[in-house]
């Protein structure tokens, strides 16, 4: 009996049609659909809309999680990420998985101060619990300075610092230098220097600049002017390298000078150029927006550097300019940046109206010395 070609079997009409059917898809090509229903990753039948199979349901959860994690880590803003989660119920559920939340980018936490709500707090808290250092740092800054919950805010920033988050280490250093959240006797200069050194090692430019000033002044560490100057030059060099990597079109082979009024990367003017300043961290922008709408009490002052936003937690906590006394800074790094950016031309006693010469008490880095009010 020959069975290879099925000659011995009787022919059944429309057998192929009963076994499969074709249906045009969007590309115009025929699609073959088996009579056996496909199963999704959860074991449920795949949903079919207008004869078209929803192949998203056939993907395993781990693949969808990897896609969402990659999307969250590269999202340009929170709307890009939440727009995907609102597509369907499955993506909404998997998007809140700890694997996805732990890898969200900094831009996903750029919440506006006017939009702050309990749901925003819960989202940041969930991301922090999932292990996202950026979420821990942002929530810590908001809780410490805006919500005035010092202990909880410091613990969130410490949680990020344990994960080697450079901005969190530097913020904790500023808290230690100023004794923020406590009294003047709560200052721990040695701890602040140690935190600055760790943050500078991880590449934080402001921490490197702060460490250089500490070494120059002997503030919390043995005085070493030569090493301090070297760190300040290294901070300027790293700042210049960061500008080269982000905006290479601003530079050419020849030495150029840009005269940008009102904004710019201030310390790079020492190198003969002035380019757009780097964008502030979302946490600092939140602080600036928050205290512009809800100013602190009259006896408390804000850091005069526009990209900082930190307020005082007690009276006379920040240092003020020893020449004019009109500006206040939470750190030497903020003072150095604001001096080259703005205050150098507005300090009422530092600038000679006749000749434009500096008459104030200057150090070797052309920065007016600051004093701490008693």
GROMACS .gro file of C-alpha atoms in nm:
model
  374
    1UNK     CA    1   0.000   0.000   0.000
    2UNK     CA    2   0.142   0.328  -0.110
    3UNK     CA    3   0.081   0.595   0.148
    4UNK     CA    4   0.364   0.837   0.072
    5UNK     CA    5   0.146   1.060  -0.139
    6UNK     CA    6  -0.182   0.964   0.018
    7UNK     CA    7  -0.303   0.794  -0.304
    8UNK     CA    8  -0.500   0.535  -0.109
    9UNK     CA    9  -0.702   0.802   0.074
   10UNK     CA   10  -1.014   0.946  -0.067
   11UNK     CA   11  -1.001   1.316  -0.152
   12UNK     CA   12  -1.186   1.544   0.086
   13UNK     CA   13  -1.322   1.863  -0.057
   14UNK     CA   14  -1.220   2.194   0.100
   15UNK     CA   15  -0.982   2.014   0.335
   16UNK     CA   16  -0.724   2.292   0.314
   17UNK     CA   17  -0.988   2.554   0.380
   18UNK     CA   18  -1.104   2.374   0.691
   19UNK     CA   19  -0.751   2.344   0.820
   20UNK     CA   20  -0.643   2.700   0.761
   21UNK     CA   21  -0.779   3.019   0.622
   22UNK     CA   22  -0.615   3.327   0.488
   23UNK     CA   23  -0.690   3.680   0.582
   24UNK     CA   24  -0.531   3.999   0.452
   25UNK     CA   25  -0.321   4.194   0.696
   26UNK     CA   26  -0.208   4.554   0.683
   27UNK     CA   27   0.079   4.471   0.446
   28UNK     CA   28  -0.155   4.296   0.203
   29UNK     CA   29   0.008   3.952   0.249
   30UNK     CA   30  -0.199   3.651   0.347
   31UNK     CA   31  -0.188   3.540   0.710
   32UNK     CA   32  -0.229   3.174   0.806
   33UNK     CA   33  -0.436   3.109   1.119
   34UNK     CA   34  -0.456   2.766   1.277
   35UNK     CA   35  -0.777   2.635   1.417
   36UNK     CA   36  -0.596   2.576   1.746
   37UNK     CA   37  -0.613   2.894   1.953
   38UNK     CA   38  -0.285   3.048   2.063
   39UNK     CA   39  -0.212   3.078   2.431
   40UNK     CA   40  -0.063   3.386   2.597
   41UNK     CA   41   0.221   3.381   2.847
   42UNK     CA   42  -0.035   3.354   3.127
   43UNK     CA   43  -0.200   3.050   2.970
   44UNK     CA   44  -0.513   3.235   2.858
   45UNK     CA   45  -0.631   3.240   2.496
   46UNK     CA   46  -0.489   3.519   2.284
   47UNK     CA   47  -0.728   3.801   2.210
   48UNK     CA   48  -0.819   3.835   1.843
   49UNK     CA   49  -0.948   4.163   1.704
   50UNK     CA   50  -1.109   4.165   1.360
   51UNK     CA   51  -0.937   3.843   1.267
   52UNK     CA   52  -0.593   3.979   1.369
   53UNK     CA   53  -0.400   3.814   1.650
   54UNK     CA   54  -0.265   4.031   1.936
   55UNK     CA   55   0.093   3.903   1.939
   56UNK     CA   56   0.182   4.116   2.245
   57UNK     CA   57   0.002   3.861   2.459
   58UNK     CA   58   0.229   3.587   2.326
   59UNK     CA   59   0.545   3.758   2.456
   60UNK     CA   60   0.671   3.628   2.792
   61UNK     CA   61   0.669   3.871   3.082
   62UNK     CA   62   1.046   3.874   3.118
   63UNK     CA   63   1.090   4.003   2.762
   64UNK     CA   64   0.831   4.275   2.815
   65UNK     CA   65   1.002   4.373   3.142
   66UNK     CA   66   1.339   4.405   2.965
   67UNK     CA   67   1.182   4.627   2.699
   68UNK     CA   68   1.012   4.848   2.958
   69UNK     CA   69   1.331   4.872   3.164
   70UNK     CA   70   1.527   4.984   2.859
   71UNK     CA   71   1.256   5.235   2.772
   72UNK     CA   72   1.251   5.376   3.125
   73UNK     CA   73   1.629   5.411   3.142
   74UNK     CA   74   1.637   5.616   2.819
   75UNK     CA   75   1.313   5.814   2.859
   76UNK     CA   76   1.353   6.186   2.797
   77UNK     CA   77   1.069   6.280   3.029
   78UNK     CA   78   0.812   6.118   3.254
   79UNK     CA   79   0.539   6.159   2.989
   80UNK     CA   80   0.726   5.927   2.752
   81UNK     CA   81   0.728   5.649   3.008
   82UNK     CA   82   0.375   5.689   3.142
   83UNK     CA   83   0.239   5.722   2.788
   84UNK     CA   84   0.351   5.366   2.719
   85UNK     CA   85   0.202   5.238   3.045
   86UNK     CA   86  -0.136   5.381   2.953
   87UNK     CA   87  -0.145   5.174   2.633
   88UNK     CA   88  -0.293   4.861   2.788
   89UNK     CA   89  -0.357   4.697   3.120
   90UNK     CA   90  -0.071   4.452   3.088
   91UNK     CA   91   0.191   4.720   3.024
   92UNK     CA   92   0.048   4.923   3.310
   93UNK     CA   93   0.094   4.631   3.546
   94UNK     CA   94   0.440   4.530   3.430
   95UNK     CA   95   0.558   4.892   3.418
   96UNK     CA   96   0.533   4.913   3.796
   97UNK     CA   97   0.755   4.609   3.844
   98UNK     CA   98   1.060   4.664   4.064
   99UNK     CA   99   1.295   4.575   3.778
  100UNK     CA  100   1.154   4.860   3.568
  101UNK     CA  101   1.130   5.113   3.850
  102UNK     CA  102   1.489   5.051   3.958
  103UNK     CA  103   1.620   5.156   3.617
  104UNK     CA  104   1.418   5.469   3.547
  105UNK     CA  105   1.626   5.765   3.429
  106UNK     CA  106   1.668   6.095   3.611
  107UNK     CA  107   1.430   6.267   3.368
  108UNK     CA  108   1.143   6.046   3.485
  109UNK     CA  109   1.162   6.214   3.827
  110UNK     CA  110   1.158   6.572   3.697
  111UNK     CA  111   0.831   6.657   3.868
  112UNK     CA  112   0.714   7.018   3.880
  113UNK     CA  113   0.667   7.176   4.220
  114UNK     CA  114   0.317   7.292   4.129
  115UNK     CA  115   0.223   6.933   4.035
  116UNK     CA  116   0.348   6.777   4.359
  117UNK     CA  117   0.088   6.549   4.514
  118UNK     CA  118   0.053   6.240   4.725
  119UNK     CA  119   0.061   6.023   4.414
  120UNK     CA  120   0.396   6.178   4.317
  121UNK     CA  121   0.527   6.099   4.662
  122UNK     CA  122   0.408   5.739   4.638
  123UNK     CA  123   0.568   5.694   4.296
  124UNK     CA  124   0.905   5.825   4.413
  125UNK     CA  125   0.879   5.613   4.727
  126UNK     CA  126   0.805   5.302   4.519
  127UNK     CA  127   1.103   5.368   4.292
  128UNK     CA  128   1.322   5.423   4.597
  129UNK     CA  129   1.207   5.096   4.751
  130UNK     CA  130   1.288   4.925   4.420
  131UNK     CA  131   1.650   5.040   4.452
  132UNK     CA  132   1.656   5.346   4.225
  133UNK     CA  133   1.926   5.580   4.360
  134UNK     CA  134   1.800   5.880   4.163
  135UNK     CA  135   1.454   5.843   4.314
  136UNK     CA  136   1.602   5.814   4.664
  137UNK     CA  137   1.809   6.128   4.615
  138UNK     CA  138   1.524   6.333   4.465
  139UNK     CA  139   1.279   6.226   4.732
  140UNK     CA  140   1.540   6.289   5.000
  141UNK     CA  141   1.603   6.646   4.883
  142UNK     CA  142   1.231   6.721   4.863
  143UNK     CA  143   1.159   6.565   5.202
  144UNK     CA  144   1.454   6.730   5.378
  145UNK     CA  145   1.419   7.085   5.248
  146UNK     CA  146   1.060   7.125   5.123
  147UNK     CA  147   0.861   6.898   5.354
  148UNK     CA  148   1.101   6.975   5.642
  149UNK     CA  149   1.123   6.614   5.752
  150UNK     CA  150   1.495   6.617   5.824
  151UNK     CA  151   1.541   6.261   5.947
  152UNK     CA  152   1.347   6.093   5.668
  153UNK     CA  153   1.505   6.312   5.401
  154UNK     CA  154   1.858   6.243   5.522
  155UNK     CA  155   1.786   5.870   5.531
  156UNK     CA  156   1.668   5.873   5.169
  157UNK     CA  157   1.983   6.058   5.061
  158UNK     CA  158   2.196   5.817   5.263
  159UNK     CA  159   2.022   5.529   5.087
  160UNK     CA  160   2.128   5.675   4.754
  161UNK     CA  161   2.478   5.749   4.884
  162UNK     CA  162   2.524   5.383   4.979
  163UNK     CA  163   2.474   5.306   4.610
  164UNK     CA  164   2.759   5.545   4.523
  165UNK     CA  165   2.532   5.823   4.400
  166UNK     CA  166   2.763   6.124   4.365
  167UNK     CA  167   2.503   6.406   4.401
  168UNK     CA  168   2.365   6.242   4.715
  169UNK     CA  169   2.714   6.221   4.866
  170UNK     CA  170   2.775   6.586   4.790
  171UNK     CA  171   2.438   6.693   4.936
  172UNK     CA  172   2.515   6.505   5.256
  173UNK     CA  173   2.852   6.680   5.264
  174UNK     CA  174   2.678   7.020   5.243
  175UNK     CA  175   2.449   6.915   5.528
  176UNK     CA  176   2.750   6.817   5.739
  177UNK     CA  177   2.937   7.140   5.661
  178UNK     CA  178   2.640   7.358   5.759
  179UNK     CA  179   2.489   7.142   6.032
  180UNK     CA  180   2.161   7.158   5.841
  181UNK     CA  181   1.858   7.041   6.033
  182UNK     CA  182   2.030   7.098   6.367
  183UNK     CA  183   2.228   7.357   6.557
  184UNK     CA  184   2.560   7.518   6.480
  185UNK     CA  185   2.731   7.266   6.706
  186UNK     CA  186   2.610   6.982   6.483
  187UNK     CA  187   2.859   7.068   6.211
  188UNK     CA  188   3.097   6.786   6.125
  189UNK     CA  189   3.365   6.926   5.896
  190UNK     CA  190   3.571   6.607   5.877
  191UNK     CA  191   3.266   6.405   5.772
  192UNK     CA  192   3.185   6.670   5.511
  193UNK     CA  193   3.535   6.650   5.366
  194UNK     CA  194   3.519   6.270   5.355
  195UNK     CA  195   3.185   6.278   5.172
  196UNK     CA  196   3.318   6.541   4.930
  197UNK     CA  197   3.623   6.327   4.858
  198UNK     CA  198   3.408   6.024   4.783
  199UNK     CA  199   3.174   6.226   4.558
  200UNK     CA  200   3.469   6.386   4.378
  201UNK     CA  201   3.618   6.041   4.319
  202UNK     CA  202   3.292   5.943   4.148
  203UNK     CA  203   3.321   6.244   3.914
  204UNK     CA  204   3.107   6.513   4.078
  205UNK     CA  205   3.257   6.846   3.969
  206UNK     CA  206   3.104   7.061   4.244
  207UNK     CA  207   3.233   6.819   4.508
  208UNK     CA  208   3.581   6.835   4.355
  209UNK     CA  209   3.566   7.214   4.360
  210UNK     CA  210   3.444   7.216   4.721
  211UNK     CA  211   3.725   6.981   4.822
  212UNK     CA  212   3.978   7.209   4.656
  213UNK     CA  213   3.855   7.509   4.855
  214UNK     CA  214   3.863   7.305   5.178
  215UNK     CA  215   4.226   7.217   5.116
  216UNK     CA  216   4.316   7.576   5.035
  217UNK     CA  217   4.149   7.713   5.346
  218UNK     CA  218   4.224   7.425   5.583
  219UNK     CA  219   3.851   7.380   5.636
  220UNK     CA  220   3.796   7.039   5.795
  221UNK     CA  221   4.129   6.911   5.665
  222UNK     CA  222   4.496   7.001   5.691
  223UNK     CA  223   4.576   7.307   5.483
  224UNK     CA  224   4.745   7.232   5.151
  225UNK     CA  225   4.727   7.525   4.913
  226UNK     CA  226   4.911   7.355   4.626
  227UNK     CA  227   4.687   7.047   4.633
  228UNK     CA  228   4.377   7.264   4.660
  229UNK     CA  229   4.475   7.466   4.355
  230UNK     CA  230   4.543   7.146   4.165
  231UNK     CA  231   4.193   7.016   4.244
  232UNK     CA  232   4.036   7.345   4.137
  233UNK     CA  233   4.218   7.329   3.804
  234UNK     CA  234   4.109   6.968   3.768
  235UNK     CA  235   3.746   7.070   3.832
  236UNK     CA  236   3.768   7.333   3.557
  237UNK     CA  237   3.925   7.078   3.325
  238UNK     CA  238   3.649   6.826   3.389
  239UNK     CA  239   3.393   7.098   3.331
  240UNK     CA  240   3.554   7.179   2.998
  241UNK     CA  241   3.564   6.811   2.902
  242UNK     CA  242   3.195   6.776   2.985
  243UNK     CA  243   3.114   7.066   2.754
  244UNK     CA  244   3.323   6.913   2.476
  245UNK     CA  245   3.135   6.584   2.507
  246UNK     CA  246   2.789   6.741   2.507
  247UNK     CA  247   2.828   7.033   2.263
  248UNK     CA  248   3.125   6.969   2.036
  249UNK     CA  249   2.983   7.198   1.767
  250UNK     CA  250   3.054   7.501   1.985
  251UNK     CA  251   3.427   7.452   1.944
  252UNK     CA  252   3.659   7.454   1.647
  253UNK     CA  253   4.030   7.419   1.603
  254UNK     CA  254   4.094   7.787   1.675
  255UNK     CA  255   4.072   7.960   2.010
  256UNK     CA  256   3.740   8.141   2.032
  257UNK     CA  257   3.557   8.346   2.288
  258UNK     CA  258   3.183   8.347   2.330
  259UNK     CA  259   3.014   8.644   2.491
  260UNK     CA  260   2.688   8.500   2.621
  261UNK     CA  261   2.497   8.744   2.837
  262UNK     CA  262   2.293   8.615   3.129
  263UNK     CA  263   2.394   8.248   3.116
  264UNK     CA  264   2.701   8.044   3.067
  265UNK     CA  265   2.939   7.795   3.217
  266UNK     CA  266   3.111   8.051   3.442
  267UNK     CA  267   3.443   7.901   3.537
  268UNK     CA  268   3.529   7.821   3.176
  269UNK     CA  269   3.579   8.193   3.121
  270UNK     CA  270   3.926   8.134   3.269
  271UNK     CA  271   4.002   7.937   2.952
  272UNK     CA  272   3.889   8.218   2.720
  273UNK     CA  273   3.543   8.085   2.640
  274UNK     CA  274   3.197   8.097   2.784
  275UNK     CA  275   2.946   7.830   2.684
  276UNK     CA  276   2.597   7.735   2.805
  277UNK     CA  277   2.592   7.613   3.163
  278UNK     CA  278   2.500   7.250   3.233
  279UNK     CA  279   2.142   7.185   3.327
  280UNK     CA  280   2.065   7.166   3.697
  281UNK     CA  281   1.956   6.842   3.858
  282UNK     CA  282   1.576   6.794   3.871
  283UNK     CA  283   1.592   6.798   4.252
  284UNK     CA  284   1.755   7.143   4.251
  285UNK     CA  285   1.503   7.272   3.997
  286UNK     CA  286   1.222   7.143   4.219
  287UNK     CA  287   1.365   7.329   4.518
  288UNK     CA  288   1.387   7.651   4.318
  289UNK     CA  289   1.029   7.623   4.197
  290UNK     CA  290   0.898   7.522   4.540
  291UNK     CA  291   1.050   7.814   4.730
  292UNK     CA  292   0.964   8.064   4.459
  293UNK     CA  293   0.598   7.981   4.520
  294UNK     CA  294   0.631   7.911   4.894
  295UNK     CA  295   0.915   8.128   5.029
  296UNK     CA  296   1.063   8.023   5.364
  297UNK     CA  297   1.020   8.236   5.673
  298UNK     CA  298   1.171   8.587   5.651
  299UNK     CA  299   1.466   8.507   5.878
  300UNK     CA  300   1.572   8.215   5.655
  301UNK     CA  301   1.754   8.275   5.327
  302UNK     CA  302   1.801   8.085   5.005
  303UNK     CA  303   2.133   8.004   4.843
  304UNK     CA  304   2.206   8.288   4.600
  305UNK     CA  305   2.331   8.053   4.330
  306UNK     CA  306   2.040   8.013   4.091
  307UNK     CA  307   2.109   7.647   4.017
  308UNK     CA  308   2.106   7.535   4.380
  309UNK     CA  309   1.772   7.616   4.546
  310UNK     CA  310   1.873   7.508   4.899
  311UNK     CA  311   1.723   7.710   5.186
  312UNK     CA  312   1.855   7.761   5.537
  313UNK     CA  313   1.718   7.532   5.805
  314UNK     CA  314   1.810   7.777   6.084
  315UNK     CA  315   1.895   8.144   6.107
  316UNK     CA  316   2.239   8.248   5.974
  317UNK     CA  317   2.321   7.897   5.857
  318UNK     CA  318   2.469   7.995   5.520
  319UNK     CA  319   2.780   8.202   5.467
  320UNK     CA  320   2.751   8.550   5.322
  321UNK     CA  321   2.980   8.762   5.108
  322UNK     CA  322   3.223   8.947   5.333
  323UNK     CA  323   3.227   9.253   5.103
  324UNK     CA  324   2.865   9.338   5.024
  325UNK     CA  325   2.677   9.104   5.259
  326UNK     CA  326   2.389   9.080   5.012
  327UNK     CA  327   2.435   8.721   4.893
  328UNK     CA  328   2.441   8.390   5.079
  329UNK     CA  329   2.576   8.053   4.976
  330UNK     CA  330   2.538   7.702   5.110
  331UNK     CA  331   2.886   7.601   4.994
  332UNK     CA  332   3.208   7.735   4.847
  333UNK     CA  333   3.127   7.561   4.518
  334UNK     CA  334   2.801   7.757   4.480
  335UNK     CA  335   2.984   8.077   4.574
  336UNK     CA  336   3.256   8.017   4.315
  337UNK     CA  337   3.005   7.948   4.039
  338UNK     CA  338   2.783   8.245   4.121
  339UNK     CA  339   3.083   8.479   4.148
  340UNK     CA  340   3.193   8.423   3.790
  341UNK     CA  341   2.836   8.397   3.661
  342UNK     CA  342   2.669   8.698   3.824
  343UNK     CA  343   2.800   8.837   4.150
  344UNK     CA  344   3.133   8.956   4.012
  345UNK     CA  345   2.953   9.237   3.830
  346UNK     CA  346   2.695   9.315   4.099
  347UNK     CA  347   2.896   9.313   4.423
  348UNK     CA  348   2.855   9.678   4.521
  349UNK     CA  349   3.191   9.720   4.691
  350UNK     CA  350   3.399   9.473   4.492
  351UNK     CA  351   3.366   9.655   4.161
  352UNK     CA  352   3.521   9.999   4.123
  353UNK     CA  353   3.281  10.212   3.923
  354UNK     CA  354   3.562  10.425   3.783
  355UNK     CA  355   3.812  10.166   3.669
  356UNK     CA  356   3.634   9.836   3.705
  357UNK     CA  357   3.902   9.699   3.938
  358UNK     CA  358   3.834   9.460   4.223
  359UNK     CA  359   3.880   9.624   4.563
  360UNK     CA  360   3.750   9.353   4.793
  361UNK     CA  361   3.930   9.090   4.997
  362UNK     CA  362   4.030   8.841   4.729
  363UNK     CA  363   4.201   8.506   4.753
  364UNK     CA  364   4.437   8.357   4.499
  365UNK     CA  365   4.145   8.221   4.290
  366UNK     CA  366   3.979   8.563   4.244
  367UNK     CA  367   3.698   8.469   4.480
  368UNK     CA  368   3.585   8.700   4.758
  369UNK     CA  369   3.624   8.544   5.098
  370UNK     CA  370   3.305   8.455   5.280
  371UNK     CA  371   3.236   8.484   5.651
  372UNK     CA  372   2.993   8.300   5.874
  373UNK     CA  373   2.756   8.509   6.078
  374UNK     CA  374   2.766   8.438   6.446
   0.00000   0.00000   0.00000
